[in-house]
Every structure is written in C-alpha cells, then in structure tokens.
mmCIF file of C-alpha atoms in Angstrom:
data_model
loop_
_atom_site.group_PDB
_atom_site.id
_atom_site.type_symbol
_atom_site.label_atom_id
_atom_site.label_comp_id
_atom_site.label_asym_id
_atom_site.label_seq_id
_atom_site.Cartn_x
_atom_site.Cartn_y
_atom_site.Cartn_z
ATOM 1 C CA MET A 1 75.632 20.758 44.031
ATOM 2 C CA ASP A 2 77.409 21.470 40.788
ATOM 3 C CA GLY A 3 75.727 21.817 37.413
ATOM 4 C CA LYS A 4 76.412 18.245 36.310
ATOM 5 C CA THR A 5 74.847 16.911 39.508
ATOM 6 C CA ILE A 6 71.752 19.071 39.049
ATOM 7 C CA VAL A 7 71.345 17.845 35.475
ATOM 8 C CA ALA A 8 71.842 14.238 36.637
ATOM 9 C CA VAL A 9 69.171 14.679 39.324
ATOM 10 C CA LEU A 10 66.681 16.201 36.864
ATOM 11 C CA ILE A 11 67.223 13.528 34.230
ATOM 12 C CA ALA A 12 67.148 10.745 36.832
ATOM 13 C CA GLY A 13 63.862 11.995 38.289
ATOM 14 C CA ILE A 14 62.169 12.484 34.929
ATOM 15 C CA GLY A 15 63.574 9.323 33.345
ATOM 16 C CA ALA A 16 62.709 7.158 36.344
ATOM 17 C CA THR A 17 59.158 8.521 36.332
ATOM 18 C CA LEU A 18 58.737 7.605 32.678
ATOM 19 C CA ILE A 19 60.088 4.104 33.368
ATOM 20 C CA ASP A 20 57.735 3.835 36.368
ATOM 21 C CA ASN A 21 54.787 4.925 34.209
ATOM 22 C CA LEU A 22 55.689 2.308 31.610
ATOM 23 C CA ALA A 23 55.945 -0.349 34.332
ATOM 24 C CA ALA A 24 52.519 0.700 35.635
ATOM 25 C CA GLN A 25 51.111 0.151 32.154
ATOM 26 C CA VAL A 26 52.833 -3.189 31.555
ATOM 27 C CA LEU A 27 52.296 -4.661 35.027
ATOM 28 C CA PHE A 28 48.948 -3.190 36.052
ATOM 29 C CA GLY A 29 47.271 -1.974 32.867
ATOM 30 C CA LEU A 30 47.374 1.708 33.800
ATOM 31 C CA ASP A 31 47.384 4.335 31.068
ATOM 32 C CA PHE A 32 50.963 5.491 30.384
ATOM 33 C CA MET A 33 49.894 8.704 28.660
ATOM 34 C CA LYS A 34 47.434 9.618 31.396
ATOM 35 C CA LEU A 35 50.059 9.060 34.095
ATOM 36 C CA THR A 36 52.608 11.039 32.118
ATOM 37 C CA THR A 37 50.483 14.005 31.100
ATOM 38 C CA GLN A 38 47.778 14.360 33.753
ATOM 39 C CA ALA A 39 49.847 13.978 36.893
ATOM 40 C CA PRO A 40 52.704 16.497 36.641
ATOM 41 C CA GLY A 41 53.188 16.400 40.402
ATOM 42 C CA ARG A 42 54.630 12.898 39.995
ATOM 43 C CA PHE A 43 57.603 14.447 38.213
ATOM 44 C CA GLY A 44 58.163 16.965 41.006
ATOM 45 C CA VAL A 45 58.098 14.273 43.665
ATOM 46 C CA ALA A 46 60.396 12.086 41.565
ATOM 47 C CA ILE A 47 62.915 14.885 41.075
ATOM 48 C CA GLY A 48 62.746 15.625 44.802
ATOM 49 C CA GLY A 49 63.543 12.005 45.551
ATOM 50 C CA ALA A 50 66.375 11.957 43.032
ATOM 51 C CA ALA A 51 67.760 15.116 44.679
ATOM 52 C CA LEU A 52 68.523 12.969 47.728
ATOM 53 C CA LEU A 53 70.873 10.745 45.728
ATOM 54 C CA PRO A 54 73.985 12.968 45.814
ATOM 55 C CA PHE A 55 73.712 13.152 49.589
ATOM 56 C CA ILE A 56 72.947 9.482 50.241
ATOM 57 C CA LEU A 57 75.526 8.173 47.783
ATOM 58 C CA GLY A 58 78.059 10.715 49.038
ATOM 59 C CA ALA A 59 77.588 9.728 52.679
ATOM 60 C CA LYS A 60 77.958 5.966 52.212
ATOM 61 C CA ARG A 61 80.144 3.749 50.073
ATOM 62 C CA GLY A 62 79.686 0.467 48.276
ATOM 63 C CA ALA A 63 76.584 -1.676 48.253
ATOM 64 C CA ALA A 64 75.275 -0.094 51.467
ATOM 65 C CA ALA A 65 74.948 3.274 49.700
ATOM 66 C CA TYR A 66 72.817 1.803 46.944
ATOM 67 C CA LEU A 67 70.686 -0.195 49.364
ATOM 68 C CA VAL A 68 70.010 2.853 51.536
ATOM 69 C CA ALA A 69 69.257 4.985 48.460
ATOM 70 C CA ALA A 70 66.857 2.382 47.053
ATOM 71 C CA VAL A 71 64.995 1.994 50.345
ATOM 72 C CA VAL A 72 64.758 5.735 50.979
ATOM 73 C CA LEU A 73 63.506 6.496 47.466
ATOM 74 C CA ALA A 74 61.091 3.537 47.235
ATOM 75 C CA VAL A 75 59.595 3.810 50.721
ATOM 76 C CA GLY A 76 59.548 7.605 50.664
ATOM 77 C CA ALA A 77 57.754 7.738 47.327
ATOM 78 C CA ALA A 78 55.315 5.012 48.429
ATOM 79 C CA ALA A 79 54.521 6.839 51.664
ATOM 80 C CA LEU A 80 53.882 10.066 49.767
ATOM 81 C CA ALA A 81 51.702 8.283 47.193
ATOM 82 C CA LYS A 82 49.573 6.547 49.813
ATOM 83 C CA LEU A 83 49.493 8.982 52.721
ATOM 84 C CA VAL A 84 49.721 12.393 51.050
ATOM 85 C CA PHE A 85 48.303 11.899 47.556
ATOM 86 C CA GLY A 86 45.762 9.234 48.538
ATOM 87 C CA TYR A 87 46.747 6.703 45.876
ATOM 88 C CA GLY A 88 44.211 3.891 46.294
ATOM 89 C CA ALA A 89 46.251 0.929 45.046
ATOM 90 C CA PRO A 90 47.406 -1.699 47.551
ATOM 91 C CA TRP A 91 50.733 -1.128 49.304
ATOM 92 C CA THR A 92 52.317 -4.031 47.393
ATOM 93 C CA THR A 93 51.449 -2.416 44.063
ATOM 94 C CA VAL A 94 52.706 0.979 45.181
ATOM 95 C CA LEU A 95 55.949 -0.463 46.583
ATOM 96 C CA THR A 96 56.528 -2.446 43.406
ATOM 97 C CA LEU A 97 56.239 0.684 41.278
ATOM 98 C CA THR A 98 58.227 2.911 43.629
ATOM 99 C CA SER A 99 60.965 0.269 43.768
ATOM 100 C CA ILE A 100 61.153 0.383 39.969
ATOM 101 C CA TYR A 101 61.350 4.179 40.193
ATOM 102 C CA ALA A 102 64.100 3.995 42.841
ATOM 103 C CA VAL A 103 66.312 1.537 40.974
ATOM 104 C CA SER A 104 65.813 3.442 37.716
ATOM 105 C CA ALA A 105 66.635 6.794 39.321
ATOM 106 C CA ILE A 106 69.807 5.411 40.900
ATOM 107 C CA ALA A 107 70.934 3.788 37.650
ATOM 108 C CA ILE A 108 70.278 6.908 35.565
ATOM 109 C CA TYR A 109 71.948 9.165 38.131
ATOM 110 C CA LYS A 110 75.048 6.966 38.317
ATOM 111 C CA LEU A 111 75.221 6.643 34.544
ATOM 112 C CA ILE A 112 75.322 10.424 34.195
ATOM 113 C CA ARG A 113 77.574 11.098 37.186
#
C-alpha cells in the first residue's frame, strides 16, 4: 500500500465512523458525542474495515467490486458489533448503521483515490 492509499483508508474509516455516528443520532436518537468520544475502538474497527477496500476493489471490477465491498464492510462490522462487542441493538438497527458506514467508507475512499 502506498502513502496515498494509507491516507485514503484512514480518512475513509474515520469519516465513515463520524457519518455513522450522526446517522445513529438522527435515526435512533443515540448521542453523537458519546459515540464519538467514549468508544474509540469504533474508529479502530472502522479503519480496519476500510483497510480491506484496496484489496476488494483491486480484485474485482465494476459494480460487483462495490457490492462485495459494501457487503463485506457492513456484515463484518455488524458481526463484530453484535458478537464481539456485545452491542444490544437489534440486528436490523446494527445492519442499517453498518450499511451507512460501508457506503460512506467506500465513497470517501474512492473520492480520495
């Protein structure tokens, strides 16, 4: 990974997390500031997910690449939230928010790259 890709991954992970936190506030009434400041692990997981983008988007072309990337990021983040971090919200809520994260991360990454 070159420097521009690393920067794109970092910004995509952080930016998508902030968008996800805002969506959690708007859609479900969660506290944006609490999510942003009291759960720093969310940023690490989000950057880790975004780090998959260069590989997924490099391995596939066209719409299939974006579909695979969105599914991997959304389902992977949801599984981690529910099964590892014990997030108590229903699966539909978690998948809604992780889908917002996934689409945001892909868009930010592509915008930078």
